[in-house]
mmCIF file of C-alpha atoms in Angstrom:
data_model
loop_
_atom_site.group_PDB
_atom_site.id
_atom_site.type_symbol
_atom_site.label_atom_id
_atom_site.label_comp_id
_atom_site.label_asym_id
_atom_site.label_seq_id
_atom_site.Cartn_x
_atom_site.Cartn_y
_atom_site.Cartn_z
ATOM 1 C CA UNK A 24 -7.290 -4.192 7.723
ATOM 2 C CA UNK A 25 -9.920 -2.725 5.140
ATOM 3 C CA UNK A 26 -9.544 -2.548 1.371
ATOM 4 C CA UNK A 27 -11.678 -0.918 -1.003
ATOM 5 C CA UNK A 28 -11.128 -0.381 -4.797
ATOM 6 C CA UNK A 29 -11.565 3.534 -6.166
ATOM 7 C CA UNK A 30 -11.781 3.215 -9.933
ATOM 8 C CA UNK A 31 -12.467 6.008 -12.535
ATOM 9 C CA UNK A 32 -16.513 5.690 -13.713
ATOM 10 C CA UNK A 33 -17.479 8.364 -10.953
ATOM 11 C CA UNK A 34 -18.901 5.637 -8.645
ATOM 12 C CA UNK A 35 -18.941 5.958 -5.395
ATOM 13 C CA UNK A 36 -16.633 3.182 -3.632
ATOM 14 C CA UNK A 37 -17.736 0.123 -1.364
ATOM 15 C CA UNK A 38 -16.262 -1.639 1.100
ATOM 16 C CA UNK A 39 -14.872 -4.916 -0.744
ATOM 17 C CA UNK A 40 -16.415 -8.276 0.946
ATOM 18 C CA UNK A 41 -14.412 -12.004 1.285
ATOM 19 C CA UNK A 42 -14.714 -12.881 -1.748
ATOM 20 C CA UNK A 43 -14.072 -9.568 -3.989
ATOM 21 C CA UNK A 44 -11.182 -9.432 -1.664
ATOM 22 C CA UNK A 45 -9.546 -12.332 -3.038
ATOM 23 C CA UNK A 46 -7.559 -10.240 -5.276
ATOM 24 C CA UNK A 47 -6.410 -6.790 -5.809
ATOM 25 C CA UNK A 48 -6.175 -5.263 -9.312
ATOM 26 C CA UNK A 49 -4.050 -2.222 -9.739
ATOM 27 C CA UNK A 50 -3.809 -0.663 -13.045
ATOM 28 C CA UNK A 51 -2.120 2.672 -14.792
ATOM 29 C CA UNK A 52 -3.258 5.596 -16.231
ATOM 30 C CA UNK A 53 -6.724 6.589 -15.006
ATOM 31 C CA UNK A 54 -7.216 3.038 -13.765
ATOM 32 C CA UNK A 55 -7.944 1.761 -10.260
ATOM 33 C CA UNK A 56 -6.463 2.366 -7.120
ATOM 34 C CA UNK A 57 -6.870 0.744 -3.602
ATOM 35 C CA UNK A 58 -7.677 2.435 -0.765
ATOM 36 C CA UNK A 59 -6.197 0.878 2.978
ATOM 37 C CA UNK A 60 -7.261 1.165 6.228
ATOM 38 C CA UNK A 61 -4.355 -0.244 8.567
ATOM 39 C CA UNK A 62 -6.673 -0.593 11.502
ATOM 40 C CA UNK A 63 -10.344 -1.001 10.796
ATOM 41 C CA UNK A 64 -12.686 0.644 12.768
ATOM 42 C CA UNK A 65 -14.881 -1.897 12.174
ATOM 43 C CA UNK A 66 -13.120 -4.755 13.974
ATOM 44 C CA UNK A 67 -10.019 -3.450 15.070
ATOM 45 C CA UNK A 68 -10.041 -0.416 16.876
ATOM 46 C CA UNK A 69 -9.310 -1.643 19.816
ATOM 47 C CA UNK A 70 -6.070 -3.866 18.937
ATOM 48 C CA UNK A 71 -5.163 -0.061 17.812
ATOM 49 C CA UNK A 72 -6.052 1.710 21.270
ATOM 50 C CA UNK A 73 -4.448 -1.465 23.209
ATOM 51 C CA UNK A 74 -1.199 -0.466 21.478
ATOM 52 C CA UNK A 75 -1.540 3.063 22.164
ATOM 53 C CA UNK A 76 -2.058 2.376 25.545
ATOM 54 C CA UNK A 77 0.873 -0.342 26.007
ATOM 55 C CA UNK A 78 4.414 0.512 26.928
ATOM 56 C CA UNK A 79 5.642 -0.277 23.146
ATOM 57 C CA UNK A 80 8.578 0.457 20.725
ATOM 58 C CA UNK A 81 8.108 0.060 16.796
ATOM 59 C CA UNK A 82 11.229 -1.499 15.942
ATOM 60 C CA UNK A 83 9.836 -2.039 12.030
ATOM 61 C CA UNK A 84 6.933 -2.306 10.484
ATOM 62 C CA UNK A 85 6.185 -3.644 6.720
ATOM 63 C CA UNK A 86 3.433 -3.612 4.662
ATOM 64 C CA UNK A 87 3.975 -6.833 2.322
ATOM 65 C CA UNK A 88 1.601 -7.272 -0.839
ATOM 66 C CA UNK A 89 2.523 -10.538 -2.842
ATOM 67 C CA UNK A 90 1.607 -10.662 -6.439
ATOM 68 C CA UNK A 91 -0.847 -13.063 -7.218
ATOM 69 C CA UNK A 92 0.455 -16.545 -8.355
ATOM 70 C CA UNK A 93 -2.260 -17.320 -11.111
ATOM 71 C CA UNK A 94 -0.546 -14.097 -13.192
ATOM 72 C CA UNK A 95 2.988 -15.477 -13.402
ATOM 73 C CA UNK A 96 2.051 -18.972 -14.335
ATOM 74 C CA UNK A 97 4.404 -19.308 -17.389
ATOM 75 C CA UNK A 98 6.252 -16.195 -16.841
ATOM 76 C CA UNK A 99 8.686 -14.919 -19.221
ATOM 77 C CA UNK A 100 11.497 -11.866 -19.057
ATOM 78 C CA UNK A 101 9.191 -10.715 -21.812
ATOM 79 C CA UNK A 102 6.274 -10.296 -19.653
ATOM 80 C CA UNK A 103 5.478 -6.729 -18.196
ATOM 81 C CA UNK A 104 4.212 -5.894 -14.718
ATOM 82 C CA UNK A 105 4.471 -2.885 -12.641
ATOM 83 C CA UNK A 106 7.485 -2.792 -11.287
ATOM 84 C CA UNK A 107 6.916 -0.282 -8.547
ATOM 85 C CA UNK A 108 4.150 1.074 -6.377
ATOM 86 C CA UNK A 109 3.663 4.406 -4.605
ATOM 87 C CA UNK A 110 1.663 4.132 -0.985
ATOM 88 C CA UNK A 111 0.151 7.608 -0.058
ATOM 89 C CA UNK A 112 -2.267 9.244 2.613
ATOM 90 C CA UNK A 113 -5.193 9.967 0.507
ATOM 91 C CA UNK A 114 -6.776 12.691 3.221
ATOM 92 C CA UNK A 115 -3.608 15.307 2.095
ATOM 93 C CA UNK A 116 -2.443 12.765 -1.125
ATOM 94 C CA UNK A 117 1.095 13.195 0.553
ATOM 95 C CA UNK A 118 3.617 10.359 0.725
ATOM 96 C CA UNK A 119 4.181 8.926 4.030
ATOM 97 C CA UNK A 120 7.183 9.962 7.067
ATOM 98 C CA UNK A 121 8.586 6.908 5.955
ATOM 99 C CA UNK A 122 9.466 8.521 1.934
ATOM 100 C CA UNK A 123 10.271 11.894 3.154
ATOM 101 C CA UNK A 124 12.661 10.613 6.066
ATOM 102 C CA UNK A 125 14.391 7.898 3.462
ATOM 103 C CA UNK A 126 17.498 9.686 2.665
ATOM 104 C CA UNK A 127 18.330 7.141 -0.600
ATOM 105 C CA UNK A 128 19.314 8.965 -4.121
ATOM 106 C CA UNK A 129 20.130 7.774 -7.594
ATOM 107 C CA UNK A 130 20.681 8.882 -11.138
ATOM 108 C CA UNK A 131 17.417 7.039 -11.740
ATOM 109 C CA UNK A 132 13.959 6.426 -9.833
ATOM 110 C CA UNK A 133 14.684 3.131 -9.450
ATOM 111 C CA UNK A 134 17.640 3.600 -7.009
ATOM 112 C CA UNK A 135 15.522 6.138 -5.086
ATOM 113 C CA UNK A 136 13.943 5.616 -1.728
ATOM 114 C CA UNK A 137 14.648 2.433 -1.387
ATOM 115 C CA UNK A 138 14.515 2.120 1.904
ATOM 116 C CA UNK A 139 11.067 2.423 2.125
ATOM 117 C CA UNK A 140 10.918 0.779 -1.624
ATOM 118 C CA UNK A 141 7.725 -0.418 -2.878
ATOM 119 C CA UNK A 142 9.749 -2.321 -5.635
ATOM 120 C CA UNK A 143 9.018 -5.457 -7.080
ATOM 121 C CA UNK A 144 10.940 -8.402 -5.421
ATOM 122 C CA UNK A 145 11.611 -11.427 -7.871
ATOM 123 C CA UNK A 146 12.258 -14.837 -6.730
ATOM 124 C CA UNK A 147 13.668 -17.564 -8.743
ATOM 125 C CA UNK A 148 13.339 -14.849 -11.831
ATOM 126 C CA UNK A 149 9.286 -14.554 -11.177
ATOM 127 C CA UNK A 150 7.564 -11.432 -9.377
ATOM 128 C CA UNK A 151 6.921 -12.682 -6.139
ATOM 129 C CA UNK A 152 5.868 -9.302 -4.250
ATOM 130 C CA UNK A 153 6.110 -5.609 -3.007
ATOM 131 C CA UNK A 154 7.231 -4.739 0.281
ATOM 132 C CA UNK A 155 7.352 -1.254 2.113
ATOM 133 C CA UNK A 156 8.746 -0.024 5.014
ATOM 134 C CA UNK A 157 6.239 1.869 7.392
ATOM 135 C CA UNK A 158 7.827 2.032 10.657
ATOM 136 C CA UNK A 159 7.565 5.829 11.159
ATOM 137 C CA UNK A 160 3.651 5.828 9.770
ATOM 138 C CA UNK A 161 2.914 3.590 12.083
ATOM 139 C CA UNK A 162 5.025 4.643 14.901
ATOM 140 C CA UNK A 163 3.292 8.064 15.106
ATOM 141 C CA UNK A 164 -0.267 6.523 14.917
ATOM 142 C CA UNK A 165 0.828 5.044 18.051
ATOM 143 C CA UNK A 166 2.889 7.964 19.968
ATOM 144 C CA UNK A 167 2.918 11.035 17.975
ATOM 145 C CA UNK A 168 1.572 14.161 20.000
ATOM 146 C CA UNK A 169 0.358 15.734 16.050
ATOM 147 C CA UNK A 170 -3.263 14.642 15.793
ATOM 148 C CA UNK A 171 -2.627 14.851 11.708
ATOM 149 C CA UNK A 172 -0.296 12.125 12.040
ATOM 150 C CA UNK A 173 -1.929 9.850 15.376
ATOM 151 C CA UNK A 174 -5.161 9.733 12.937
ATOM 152 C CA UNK A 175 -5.806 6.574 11.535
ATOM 153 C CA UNK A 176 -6.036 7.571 7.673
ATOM 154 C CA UNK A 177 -6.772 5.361 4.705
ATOM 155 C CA UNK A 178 -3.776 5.459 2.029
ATOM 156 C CA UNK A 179 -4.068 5.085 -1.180
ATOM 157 C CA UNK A 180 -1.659 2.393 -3.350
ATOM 158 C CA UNK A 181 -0.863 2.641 -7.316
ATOM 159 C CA UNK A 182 1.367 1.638 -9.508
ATOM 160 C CA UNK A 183 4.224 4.391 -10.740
ATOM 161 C CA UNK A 184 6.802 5.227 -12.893
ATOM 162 C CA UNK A 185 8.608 7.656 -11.188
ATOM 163 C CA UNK A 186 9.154 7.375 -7.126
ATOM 164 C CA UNK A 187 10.063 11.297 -7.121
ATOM 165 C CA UNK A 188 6.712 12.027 -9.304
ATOM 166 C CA UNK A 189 4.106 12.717 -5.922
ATOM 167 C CA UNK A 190 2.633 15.410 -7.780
ATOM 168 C CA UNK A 191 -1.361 14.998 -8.139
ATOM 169 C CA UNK A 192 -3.602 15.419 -11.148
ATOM 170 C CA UNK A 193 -7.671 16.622 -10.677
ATOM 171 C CA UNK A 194 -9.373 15.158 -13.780
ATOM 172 C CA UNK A 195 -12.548 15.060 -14.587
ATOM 173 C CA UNK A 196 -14.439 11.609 -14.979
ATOM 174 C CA UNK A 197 -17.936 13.328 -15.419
ATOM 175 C CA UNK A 198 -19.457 16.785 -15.656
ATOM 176 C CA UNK A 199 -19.932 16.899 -12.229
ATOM 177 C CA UNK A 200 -17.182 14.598 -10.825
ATOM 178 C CA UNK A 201 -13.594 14.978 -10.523
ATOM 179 C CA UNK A 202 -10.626 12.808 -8.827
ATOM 180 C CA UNK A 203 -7.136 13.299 -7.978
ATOM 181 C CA UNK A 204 -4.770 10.815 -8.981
ATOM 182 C CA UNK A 205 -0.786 11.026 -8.419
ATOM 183 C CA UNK A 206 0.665 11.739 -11.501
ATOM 184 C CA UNK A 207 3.315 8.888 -11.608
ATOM 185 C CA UNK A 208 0.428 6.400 -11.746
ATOM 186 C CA UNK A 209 -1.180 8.504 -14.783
ATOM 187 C CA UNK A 210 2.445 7.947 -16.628
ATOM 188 C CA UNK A 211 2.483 4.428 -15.894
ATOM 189 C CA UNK A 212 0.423 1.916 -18.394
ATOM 190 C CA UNK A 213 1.493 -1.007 -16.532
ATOM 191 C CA UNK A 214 -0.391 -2.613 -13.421
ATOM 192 C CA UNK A 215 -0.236 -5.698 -11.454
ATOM 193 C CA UNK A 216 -2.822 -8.574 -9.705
ATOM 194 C CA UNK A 217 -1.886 -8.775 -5.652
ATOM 195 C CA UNK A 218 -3.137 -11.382 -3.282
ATOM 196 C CA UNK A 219 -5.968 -9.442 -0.983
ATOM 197 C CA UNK A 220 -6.755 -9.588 2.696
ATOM 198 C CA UNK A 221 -9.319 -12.853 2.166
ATOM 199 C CA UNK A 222 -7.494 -14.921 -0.520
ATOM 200 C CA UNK A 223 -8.411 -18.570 -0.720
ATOM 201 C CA UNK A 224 -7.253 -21.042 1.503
ATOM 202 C CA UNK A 225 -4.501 -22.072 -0.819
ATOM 203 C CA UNK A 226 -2.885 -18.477 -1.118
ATOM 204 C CA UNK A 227 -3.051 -17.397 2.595
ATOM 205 C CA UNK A 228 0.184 -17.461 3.102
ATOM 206 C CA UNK A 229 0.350 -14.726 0.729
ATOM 207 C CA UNK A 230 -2.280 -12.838 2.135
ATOM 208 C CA UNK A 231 -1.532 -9.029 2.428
ATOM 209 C CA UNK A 232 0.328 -8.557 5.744
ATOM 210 C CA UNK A 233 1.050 -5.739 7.827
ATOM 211 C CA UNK A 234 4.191 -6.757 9.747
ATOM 212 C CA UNK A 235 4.728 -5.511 13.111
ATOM 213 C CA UNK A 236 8.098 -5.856 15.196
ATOM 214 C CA UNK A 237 8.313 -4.217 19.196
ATOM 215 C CA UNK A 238 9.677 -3.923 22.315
ATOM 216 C CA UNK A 239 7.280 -4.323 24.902
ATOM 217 C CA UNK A 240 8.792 -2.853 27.859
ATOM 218 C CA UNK A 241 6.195 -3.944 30.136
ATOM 219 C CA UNK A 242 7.845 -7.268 30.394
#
């Protein structure tokens, strides 16, 4: 799995090494972004292809970022944080399967599509992580006959403040550069710190995880 950061300076993103991966800082308004790469081409390819080519059924599959310890040392009810984030496919900057086919409502955004969530878990009253359901995303990069849904695209992750807000904005960071950016991120002026792919030793048990559960019905 492959992060990078996208911020807003008109710089051209890099791929993130060990030790910038550590962390991953997400803020609001024009802030930063991360981009994801589920299966890197680099190094991964071909655990992708060998489960194209097996006899397998997605049962689930979770993308789980925890938030990062060091930030909730001492935390208070007073304390802010993001308290959602909104996953997206960055080629079309459209939501997943996974949000369209969640069929949850609410009076508020908070009780919306939470099935597929991205909400912010607590445990023992401190932000512990976010967790989103991806079982159909990653289902049809295994079996779906739609090339525009098989492709291995990066997705972008922000914070928002309104699940239902997938609406993009174009602005302009230079006078010749302009980015999109989902709205609900732009409305947001809270972020979070998340424990990367290549956290120290200490924290890899909250690495970020993509969680996997199949049937293998070649056994």
């Amino acid at each position: 799995m492959r992060i990078n950061h996208l911020k807003n300076d008109g710089e051209p993103s890099t791929n993130l090494n060990a030790e910038q991966n550590e962390r991953l800082v997400l803020k609001g308004g024009l802030g930063t972004r991360a981009q994801i790469t589920l299966f890197d081409a680099d190094d991964t390819t071909q655990n992708l292809e060998a489960f194209k080519s097996s006899n397998l059924l997605v049962n689930e599959a979770n993308l789980v970022f925890y938030v990062d310890p060091i930030i909730t040392e001492n935390w208070t009810p007073n304390d802010r944080i993001a308290e959602r984030l909104y996953l997206y496919r960055l080629d079309d900057n459209l939501p997943l399967a996974d949000y369209f086919s969640d069929p949850t409502t609410g009076t508020v955004p908070e009780s919306t599509k939470t099935v597929h969530s991205g909400i912010l878990e607590y445990q023992d009253g401190v932000p512990y992580r976010y967790k989103f359901r991806i079982t159909e995303h990653v289902s049809n990069l295994l079996r779906s006959d739609d090339e525009s849904l098989a492709e291995n695209v990066s997705l972008g992750l922000v914070v928002t403040s309104d699940i239902n807000a997938i609406g993009i904005k174009t602005a302009r960071i230079s006078e010749t550069d302009e980015i999109n950016f989902p709205v609900a991120a732009i409305a947001n002026p809270l972020g979070t710190v998340l424990v990367g792919t290549h956290p120290p030793e200490s924290l890899a048990h909250l690495s970020l995880k993509l969680e996997v559960i199949y049937t293998n019905f070649d056994n």
